[in-house]
XYZ file of C-alpha atoms in Angstrom:
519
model
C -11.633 22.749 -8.023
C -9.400 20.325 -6.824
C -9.488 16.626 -6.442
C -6.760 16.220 -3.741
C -8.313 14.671 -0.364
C -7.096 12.379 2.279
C -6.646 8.318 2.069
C -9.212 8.526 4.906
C -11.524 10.783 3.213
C -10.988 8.536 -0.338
C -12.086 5.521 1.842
C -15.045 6.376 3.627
C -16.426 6.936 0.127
C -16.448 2.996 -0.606
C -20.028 1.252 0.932
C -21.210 -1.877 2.400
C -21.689 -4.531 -0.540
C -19.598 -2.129 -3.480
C -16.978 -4.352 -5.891
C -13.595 -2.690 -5.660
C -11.408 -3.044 -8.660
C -7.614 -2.532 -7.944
C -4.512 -2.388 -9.864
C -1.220 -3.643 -9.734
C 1.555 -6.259 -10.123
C 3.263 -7.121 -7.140
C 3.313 -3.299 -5.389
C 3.731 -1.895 -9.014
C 1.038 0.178 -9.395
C -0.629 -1.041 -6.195
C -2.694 2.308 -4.097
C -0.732 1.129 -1.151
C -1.899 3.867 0.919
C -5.681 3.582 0.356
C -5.006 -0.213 0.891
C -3.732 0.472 4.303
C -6.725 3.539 4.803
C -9.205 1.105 3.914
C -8.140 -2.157 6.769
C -7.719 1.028 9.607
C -11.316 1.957 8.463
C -12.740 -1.349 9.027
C -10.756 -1.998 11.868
C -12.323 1.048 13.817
C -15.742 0.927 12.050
C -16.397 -2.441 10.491
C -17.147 -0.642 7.927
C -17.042 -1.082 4.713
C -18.834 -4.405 4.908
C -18.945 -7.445 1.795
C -16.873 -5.861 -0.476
C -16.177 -7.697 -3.777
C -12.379 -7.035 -4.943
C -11.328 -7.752 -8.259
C -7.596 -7.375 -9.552
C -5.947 -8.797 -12.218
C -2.686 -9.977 -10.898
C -0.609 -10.411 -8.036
C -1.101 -7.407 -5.432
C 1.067 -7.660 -2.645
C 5.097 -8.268 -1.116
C 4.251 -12.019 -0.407
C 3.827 -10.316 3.254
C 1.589 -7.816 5.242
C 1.439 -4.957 2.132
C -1.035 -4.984 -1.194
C -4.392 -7.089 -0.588
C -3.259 -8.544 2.851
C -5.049 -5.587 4.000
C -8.188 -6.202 3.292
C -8.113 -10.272 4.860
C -9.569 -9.017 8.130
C -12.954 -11.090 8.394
C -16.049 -9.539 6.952
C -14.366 -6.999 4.902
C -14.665 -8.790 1.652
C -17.373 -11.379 0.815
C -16.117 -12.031 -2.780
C -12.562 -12.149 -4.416
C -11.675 -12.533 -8.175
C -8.493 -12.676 -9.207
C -5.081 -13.706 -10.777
C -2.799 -14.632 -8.207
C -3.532 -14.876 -4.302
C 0.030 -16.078 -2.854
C 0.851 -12.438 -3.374
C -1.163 -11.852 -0.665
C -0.479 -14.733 2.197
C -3.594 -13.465 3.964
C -6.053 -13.273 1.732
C -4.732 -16.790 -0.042
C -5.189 -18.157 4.129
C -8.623 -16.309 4.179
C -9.329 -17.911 0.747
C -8.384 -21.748 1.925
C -10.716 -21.422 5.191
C -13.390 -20.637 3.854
C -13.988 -17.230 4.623
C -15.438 -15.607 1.510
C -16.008 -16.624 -1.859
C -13.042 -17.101 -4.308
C -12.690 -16.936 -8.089
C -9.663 -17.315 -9.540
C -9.640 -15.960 -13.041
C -6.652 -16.006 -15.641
C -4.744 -12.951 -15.531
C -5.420 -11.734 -19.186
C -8.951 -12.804 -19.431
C -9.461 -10.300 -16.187
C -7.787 -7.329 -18.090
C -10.122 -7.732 -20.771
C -13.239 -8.104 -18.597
C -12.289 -4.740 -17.685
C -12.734 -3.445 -21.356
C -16.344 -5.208 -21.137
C -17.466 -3.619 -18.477
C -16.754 -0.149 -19.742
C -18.315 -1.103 -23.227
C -21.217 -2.726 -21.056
C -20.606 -5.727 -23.375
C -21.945 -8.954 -23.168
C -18.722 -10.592 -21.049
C -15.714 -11.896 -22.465
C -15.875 -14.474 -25.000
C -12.425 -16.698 -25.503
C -11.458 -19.790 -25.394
C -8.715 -18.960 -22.913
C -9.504 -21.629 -19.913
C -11.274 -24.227 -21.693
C -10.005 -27.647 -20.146
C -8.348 -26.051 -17.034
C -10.501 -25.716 -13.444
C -11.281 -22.217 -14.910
C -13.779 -24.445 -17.305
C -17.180 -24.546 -15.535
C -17.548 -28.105 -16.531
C -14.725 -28.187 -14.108
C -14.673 -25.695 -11.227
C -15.536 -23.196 -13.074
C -12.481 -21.056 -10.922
C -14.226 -21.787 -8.048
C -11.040 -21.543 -5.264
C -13.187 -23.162 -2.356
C -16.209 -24.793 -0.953
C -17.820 -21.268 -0.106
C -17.939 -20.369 -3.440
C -21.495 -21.876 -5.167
C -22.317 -19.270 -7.804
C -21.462 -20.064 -11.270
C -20.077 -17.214 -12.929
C -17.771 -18.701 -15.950
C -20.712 -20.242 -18.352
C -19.760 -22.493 -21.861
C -20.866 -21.016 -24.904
C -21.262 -23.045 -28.986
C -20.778 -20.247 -31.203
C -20.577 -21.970 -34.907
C -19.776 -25.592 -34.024
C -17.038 -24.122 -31.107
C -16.954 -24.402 -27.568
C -16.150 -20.691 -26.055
C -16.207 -19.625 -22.228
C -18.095 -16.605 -21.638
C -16.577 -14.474 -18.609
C -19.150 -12.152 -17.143
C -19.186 -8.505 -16.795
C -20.782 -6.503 -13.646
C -20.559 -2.715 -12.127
C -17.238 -1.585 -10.092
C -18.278 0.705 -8.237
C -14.898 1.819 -6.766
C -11.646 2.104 -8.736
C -8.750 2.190 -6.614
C -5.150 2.515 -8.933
C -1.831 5.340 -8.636
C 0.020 7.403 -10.728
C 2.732 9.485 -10.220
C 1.900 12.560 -11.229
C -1.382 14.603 -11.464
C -2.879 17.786 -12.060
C -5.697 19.315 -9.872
C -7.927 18.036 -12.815
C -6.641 14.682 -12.045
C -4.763 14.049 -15.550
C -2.929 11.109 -14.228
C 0.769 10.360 -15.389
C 2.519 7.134 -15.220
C 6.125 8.325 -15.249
C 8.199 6.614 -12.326
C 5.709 3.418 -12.724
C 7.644 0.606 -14.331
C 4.711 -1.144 -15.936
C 1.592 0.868 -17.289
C -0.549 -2.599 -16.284
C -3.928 -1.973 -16.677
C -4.944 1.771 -14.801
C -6.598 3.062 -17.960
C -8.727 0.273 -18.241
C -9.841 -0.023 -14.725
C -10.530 3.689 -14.948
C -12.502 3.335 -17.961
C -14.647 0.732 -16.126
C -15.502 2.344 -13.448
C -16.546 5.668 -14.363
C -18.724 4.367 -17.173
C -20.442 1.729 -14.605
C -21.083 5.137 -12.564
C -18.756 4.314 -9.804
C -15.649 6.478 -8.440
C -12.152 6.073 -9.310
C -9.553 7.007 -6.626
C -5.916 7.300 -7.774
C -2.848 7.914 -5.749
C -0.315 9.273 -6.106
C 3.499 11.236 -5.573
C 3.097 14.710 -6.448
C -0.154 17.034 -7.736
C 0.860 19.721 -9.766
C -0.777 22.717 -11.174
C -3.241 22.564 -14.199
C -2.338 22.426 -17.564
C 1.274 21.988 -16.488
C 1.684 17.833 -17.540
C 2.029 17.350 -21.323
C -1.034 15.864 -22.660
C 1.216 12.886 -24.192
C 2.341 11.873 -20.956
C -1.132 11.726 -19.331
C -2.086 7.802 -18.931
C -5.772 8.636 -17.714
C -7.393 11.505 -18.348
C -8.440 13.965 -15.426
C -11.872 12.891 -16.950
C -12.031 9.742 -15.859
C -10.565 10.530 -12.024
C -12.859 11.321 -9.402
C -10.420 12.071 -6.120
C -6.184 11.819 -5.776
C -4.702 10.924 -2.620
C -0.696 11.867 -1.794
C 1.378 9.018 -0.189
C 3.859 9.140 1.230
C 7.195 8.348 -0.323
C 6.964 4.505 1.253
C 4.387 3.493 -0.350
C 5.183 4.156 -3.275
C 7.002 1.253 -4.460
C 7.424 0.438 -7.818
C 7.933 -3.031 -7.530
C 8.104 -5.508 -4.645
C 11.681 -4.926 -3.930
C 12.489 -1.551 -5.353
C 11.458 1.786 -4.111
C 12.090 3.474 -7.502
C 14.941 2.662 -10.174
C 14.531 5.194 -13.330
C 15.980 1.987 -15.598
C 12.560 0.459 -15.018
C 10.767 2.848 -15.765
C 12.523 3.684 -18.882
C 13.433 7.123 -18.206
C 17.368 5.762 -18.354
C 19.054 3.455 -20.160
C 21.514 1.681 -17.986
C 24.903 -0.384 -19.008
C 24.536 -3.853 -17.963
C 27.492 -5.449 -16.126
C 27.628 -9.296 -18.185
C 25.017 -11.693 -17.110
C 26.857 -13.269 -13.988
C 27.676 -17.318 -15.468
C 25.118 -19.770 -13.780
C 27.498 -22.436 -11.875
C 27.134 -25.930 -13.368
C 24.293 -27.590 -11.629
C 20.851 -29.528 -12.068
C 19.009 -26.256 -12.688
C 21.213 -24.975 -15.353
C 21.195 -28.520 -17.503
C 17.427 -27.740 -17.852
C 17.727 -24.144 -18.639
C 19.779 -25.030 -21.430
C 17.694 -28.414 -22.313
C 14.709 -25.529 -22.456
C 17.051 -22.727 -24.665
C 17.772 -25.566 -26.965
C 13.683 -25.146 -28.209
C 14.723 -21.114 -29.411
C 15.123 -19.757 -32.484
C 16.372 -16.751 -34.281
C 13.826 -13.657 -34.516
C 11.185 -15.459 -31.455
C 9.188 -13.309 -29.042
C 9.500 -14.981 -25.894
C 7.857 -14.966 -22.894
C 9.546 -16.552 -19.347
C 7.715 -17.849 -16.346
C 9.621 -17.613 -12.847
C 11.998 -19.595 -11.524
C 13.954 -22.071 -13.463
C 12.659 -20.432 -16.901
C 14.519 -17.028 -16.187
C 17.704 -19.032 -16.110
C 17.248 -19.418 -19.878
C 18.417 -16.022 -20.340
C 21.859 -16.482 -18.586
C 22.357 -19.828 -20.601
C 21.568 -17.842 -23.974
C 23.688 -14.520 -22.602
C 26.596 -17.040 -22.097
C 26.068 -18.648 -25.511
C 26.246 -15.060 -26.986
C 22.619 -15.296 -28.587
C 20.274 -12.793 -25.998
C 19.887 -10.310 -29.030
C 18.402 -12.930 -31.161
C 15.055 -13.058 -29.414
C 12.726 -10.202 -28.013
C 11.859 -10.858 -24.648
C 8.714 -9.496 -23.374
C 6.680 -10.060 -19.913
C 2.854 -10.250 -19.265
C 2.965 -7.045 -17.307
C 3.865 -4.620 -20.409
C 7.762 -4.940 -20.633
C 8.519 -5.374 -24.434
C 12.826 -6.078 -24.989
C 15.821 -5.563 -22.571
C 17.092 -7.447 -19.605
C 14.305 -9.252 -17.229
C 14.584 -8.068 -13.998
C 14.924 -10.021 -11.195
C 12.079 -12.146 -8.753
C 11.129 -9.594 -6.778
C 10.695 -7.510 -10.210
C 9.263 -9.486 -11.929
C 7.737 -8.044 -14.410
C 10.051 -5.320 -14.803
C 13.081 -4.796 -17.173
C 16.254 -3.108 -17.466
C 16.471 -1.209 -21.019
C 13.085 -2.160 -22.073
C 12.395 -1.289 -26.105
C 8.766 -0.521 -25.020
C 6.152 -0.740 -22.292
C 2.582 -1.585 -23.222
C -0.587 -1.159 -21.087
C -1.103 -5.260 -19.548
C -4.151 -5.993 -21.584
C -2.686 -5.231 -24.408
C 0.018 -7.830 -24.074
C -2.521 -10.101 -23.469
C -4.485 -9.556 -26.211
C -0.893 -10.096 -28.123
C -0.802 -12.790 -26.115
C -3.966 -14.452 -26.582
C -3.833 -14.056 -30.654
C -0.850 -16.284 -30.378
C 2.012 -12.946 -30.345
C 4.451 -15.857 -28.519
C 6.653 -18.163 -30.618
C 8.067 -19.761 -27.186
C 7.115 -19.607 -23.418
C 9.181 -21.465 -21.028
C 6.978 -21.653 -17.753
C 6.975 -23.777 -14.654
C 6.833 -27.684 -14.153
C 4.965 -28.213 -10.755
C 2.671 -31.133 -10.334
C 2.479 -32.964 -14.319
C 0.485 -36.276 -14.557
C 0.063 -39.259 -17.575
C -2.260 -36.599 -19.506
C 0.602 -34.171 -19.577
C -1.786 -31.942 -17.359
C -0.099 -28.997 -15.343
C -0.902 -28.202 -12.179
C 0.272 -24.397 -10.304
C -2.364 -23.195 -8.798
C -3.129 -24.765 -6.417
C -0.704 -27.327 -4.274
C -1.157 -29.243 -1.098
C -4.543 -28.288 -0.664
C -3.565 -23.961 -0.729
C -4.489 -21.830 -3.101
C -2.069 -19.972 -5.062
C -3.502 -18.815 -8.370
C -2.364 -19.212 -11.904
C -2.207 -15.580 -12.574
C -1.599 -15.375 -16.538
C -0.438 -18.643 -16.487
C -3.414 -20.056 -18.829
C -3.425 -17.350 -21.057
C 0.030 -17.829 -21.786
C 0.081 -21.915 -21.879
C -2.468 -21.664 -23.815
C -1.982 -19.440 -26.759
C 1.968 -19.567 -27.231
C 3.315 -21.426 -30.409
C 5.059 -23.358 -28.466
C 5.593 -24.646 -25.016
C 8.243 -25.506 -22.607
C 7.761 -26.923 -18.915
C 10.782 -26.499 -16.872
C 11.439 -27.731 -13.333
C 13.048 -31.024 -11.514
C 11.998 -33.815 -11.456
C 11.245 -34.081 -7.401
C 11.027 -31.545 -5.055
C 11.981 -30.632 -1.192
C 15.146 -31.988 -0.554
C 16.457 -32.830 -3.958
C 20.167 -32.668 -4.035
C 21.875 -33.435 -6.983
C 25.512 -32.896 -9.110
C 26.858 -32.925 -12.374
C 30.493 -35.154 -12.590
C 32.282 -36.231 -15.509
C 29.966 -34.665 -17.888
C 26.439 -37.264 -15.982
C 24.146 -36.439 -13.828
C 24.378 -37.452 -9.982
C 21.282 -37.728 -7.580
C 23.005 -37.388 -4.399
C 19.534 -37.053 -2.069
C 15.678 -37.746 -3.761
C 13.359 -35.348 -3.308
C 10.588 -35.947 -1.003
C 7.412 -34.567 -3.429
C 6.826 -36.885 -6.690
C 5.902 -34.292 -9.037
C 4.926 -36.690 -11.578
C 1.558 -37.475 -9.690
C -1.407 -40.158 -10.790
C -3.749 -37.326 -11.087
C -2.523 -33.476 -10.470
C -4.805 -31.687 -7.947
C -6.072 -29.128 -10.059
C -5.771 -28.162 -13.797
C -4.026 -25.292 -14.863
C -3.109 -26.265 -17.912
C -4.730 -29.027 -19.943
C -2.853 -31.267 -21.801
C -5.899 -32.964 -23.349
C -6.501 -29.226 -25.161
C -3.187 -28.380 -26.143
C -2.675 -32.447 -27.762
C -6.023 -31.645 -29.595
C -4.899 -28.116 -30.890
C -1.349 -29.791 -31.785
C 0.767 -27.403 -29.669
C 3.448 -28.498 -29.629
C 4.896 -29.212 -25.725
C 7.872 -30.253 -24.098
C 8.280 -30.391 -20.265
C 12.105 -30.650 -19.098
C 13.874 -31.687 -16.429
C 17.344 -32.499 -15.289
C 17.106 -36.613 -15.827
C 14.284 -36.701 -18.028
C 12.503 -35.011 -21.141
C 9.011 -35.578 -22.047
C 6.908 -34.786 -24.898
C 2.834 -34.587 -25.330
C 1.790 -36.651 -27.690
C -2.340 -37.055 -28.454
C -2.214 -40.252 -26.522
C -0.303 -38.939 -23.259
C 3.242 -38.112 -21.818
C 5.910 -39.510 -23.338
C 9.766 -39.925 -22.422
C 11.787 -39.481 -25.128
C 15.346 -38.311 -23.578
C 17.169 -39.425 -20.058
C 20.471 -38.054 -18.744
C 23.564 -39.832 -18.881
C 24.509 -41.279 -15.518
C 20.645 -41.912 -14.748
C 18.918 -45.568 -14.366
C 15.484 -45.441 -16.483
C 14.030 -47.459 -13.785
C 15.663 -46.210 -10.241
C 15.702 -42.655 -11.422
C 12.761 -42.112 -12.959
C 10.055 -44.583 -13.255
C 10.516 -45.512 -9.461
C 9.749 -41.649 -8.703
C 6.549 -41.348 -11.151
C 3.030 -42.268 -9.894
C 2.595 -43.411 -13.139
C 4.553 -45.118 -15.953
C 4.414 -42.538 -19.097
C 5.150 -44.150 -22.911
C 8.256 -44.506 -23.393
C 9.622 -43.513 -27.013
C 10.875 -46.654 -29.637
C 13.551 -43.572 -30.077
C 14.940 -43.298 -26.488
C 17.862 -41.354 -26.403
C 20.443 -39.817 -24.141
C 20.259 -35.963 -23.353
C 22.726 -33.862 -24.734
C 25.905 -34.644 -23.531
C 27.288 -30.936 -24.121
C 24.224 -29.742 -21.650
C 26.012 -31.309 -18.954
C 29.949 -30.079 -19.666
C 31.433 -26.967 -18.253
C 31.638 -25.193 -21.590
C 28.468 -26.603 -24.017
C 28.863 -23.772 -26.982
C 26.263 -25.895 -28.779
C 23.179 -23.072 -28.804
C 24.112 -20.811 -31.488
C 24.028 -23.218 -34.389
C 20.456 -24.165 -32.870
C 19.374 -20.815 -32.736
C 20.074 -20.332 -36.444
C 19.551 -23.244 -37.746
């Protein structure tokens, strides 16, 4: 018998009160169709009531598509998840109070998954301790709404742990692109595997449904079993989109080179022009070494693999991504995620538990708001929630660290001239703040655990030492006192060992990296 029905049919099957678990990174993966079924549901029935929706990472364009459907007032009473900005709705729904908000690190989610299907006890990791995820904290509590406690401390053995509960999901909502009538799901024009399997898993052994759409059904027996991602086992009811929303990332309708099914020449990584932003991308690329597994935040981080293309290292590392990618060229922002040529893509909680076991030699990541504790804030900023998506799990577990951003923000305009830096217009945020507004990353944890950490920017370089930030390099051209202390809301330790940056970092032509690399 066949499992095909209509997105309207699929979502008249969710209830009143049910927790919806949904999958996808960015659109990648995302049931865009049921999504947009579900809000036209609620809109004419107002019906389904207090959902609870639970996803992993970012869902959503950033505009009107992913979770953005389901912001309409009433719909949902609970959210958990990775990132909301995704999703400029439900982050707005989130930051006036109009349901209950839990923002939980990206990885830890993708496990919780695997809990729920084993109906284990919740997940047990250290991942968040020290950060707002920590209930002693705000225990991820996004907003004033949200009372419950559901992140608890654990002492197993002498240790602190955070425990990370499990519950039923009653409703599975995920894609594929092909399926059989069985409902043997295939993965096959998806650029990231993410996490379907284990959402699937979850919700058919908490008794719930799982609704997967997707591009094409095809007969029985006619998909070869080593291409099926979920078994037609584990699938209640497909749903056929149409071709629109399907994307398989933010930006891209469908490019085979993400998905691996070509292999694509790659014109030479276009030369970054000689600015602010590319003195720190190669201050961070100066931290890499031969053989590393690397993982890159957005941003100013990605810029690290230009700098190390033009150096002629890139095939000394293996670059993977949180979402599954494992090798090749990182894609662009608005694929994130993705990559062009990858050696392998891995189901998302798998990378994280890579991840979380300490799998990264290097992560460069973000520098947002950064105070004297060496605490990192980007979460949440100017009072909006944003999420930190698997921004913990990654801070926290790599071998070592780099934070990468300038030193101001909004307004900053800056040059490089005769080989020094030159701040032409300050920007108008300090990001070096007394006290950051929320902690994503704790740098009284990482100090105690000895990571070692390093947080960049274009006049400045700081390290975390146990007692604090300190300032250990400045750019030539830049006044220690004008430059930088007068734009910090606090005055970090200053090293006996002050030195100038680089000078190379800030020529046309630096050809320093390589002996670095293999040093």
């Amino acid at each position: 018998m066949s499992k095909v029905i209509s997105a309207s049919e699929a979502v008249n099957l969710i209830k009143d009160n049910d927790t919806i678990a949904v999958s996808g990174f960015g659109l990648a993966g995302v049931a865009e169709e049921l999504l947009m079924a579900l809000e036209e549901r609620y809109a004419t029935e107002a019906h389904p009531q207090g959902l609870t929706a639970m996803h992993s990472s970012a869902v959503g364009n950033r505009d009107q598509k992913g979770m953005s459907h389901l912001a309409a007032p009433g719909l949902l009473k609970r959210w958990i998840g990775g990132i909301a900005s995704a999703s400029p709705r439900i982050a707005e729904a989130i930051n006036n109070n109009e349901l209950e908000a839990y923002n939980l690190p990206q990885g830890v989610i993708t496990r919780m998954y695997h809990d729920i299907a084993t109906k284990g006890p919740g997940v047990i990791t250290k991942i968040g301790l020290g950060t707002f995820v920590d209930p002693e904290l705000e225990g991820a509590k996004m907003n004033t709404k949200t009372t419950a406690d559901i992140v608890t401390k654990l002492s197993l053995d002498g240790d602190e742990w955070l425990r990370y509960p499990t519950f039923p999901i009653n409703v599975a909502l995920t894609r594929g692109t092909y399926a059989d009538e069985a409902g043997n799901l295939t993965l096959d024009k998806e650029g990231l595997d993410m996490e379907v399997q284990a959402i699937a898993q979850a919700a058919h052994n908490s008794g719930g449904i799982v609704i997967a759409q997707v591009e094409t059904v095809t007969e029985n027996n006619t998909l070869h079993p080593k291409q099926v991602k979920v078994p037609g086992i584990l699938v209640d009811y497909l749903v056929v989109a149409q071709p629109e929303n399907q994307f398989q990332t933010e930006n891209t309708l469908y490019n085979p080179a993400f998905s691996g099914e070509v292999r694509v020449p790659l014109q030479s990584v276009p030369v970054l022009p000689l600015d602010a932003k590319k003195v720190i991308a190669r201050r961070a690329a100066m931290g890499l070494r031969s053989g590393a597994i690397l993982n890159w935040g957005v941003g100013i981080p990605v810029n690290v693999s230009a700098v190390t293309a033009e150096e002629g290292v890139s095939n000394d590392f293996v670059l993977t991504t949180e979402a599954g990618s494992v090798g090749g060229v990182p894609a662009g922002l608005k694929d994130f995620g993705h990559a062009y040529n990858s050696q392998a893509i891995v189901d998302m909680d798998a990378q994280f538990d890579f991840y979380d076991g300490g799998g990264i030699d290097l992560s460069v990541l973000g520098l947002a708001q950064t105070d004297a504790l060496g605490n990192v804030n980007v979460s949440q900023g100017i009072g909006r929630v944003a999420g930190a998506g698997g921004f913990i799990d990654i801070s926290q577990t790599a071998k070592k660290l780099v934070f990468a951003g300038t030193f101001t923000a909004a307004g900053l305009k800056e040059h490089i001239a005769d080989g020094k830096l030159v701040i032409d217009e300050e920007g108008r945020f300090t990001k070096f703040v007394a006290q950051v507004e929320q902690i994503t990353f704790s740098g009284k944890y990482a100090a105690t655990n000895q990571q070692p950490v390093i947080y960049v920017t274009e006049r400045a370089v700081f390290e975390l030492t146990a007692s604090g930030l300190m300032l250990t390099e400045i750019a030539p051209g830049v006044d220690l006192d004008k430059d930088i202390l007068a734009h910090m809301d606090f005055k970090p330790l200053i090293s006996d060992h002050l030195k100038q940056m680089d000078a190379g970092l800030f020529a046309e032509k630096w050809g320093g990296l390589s002996a670095l690399v293999n040093q």
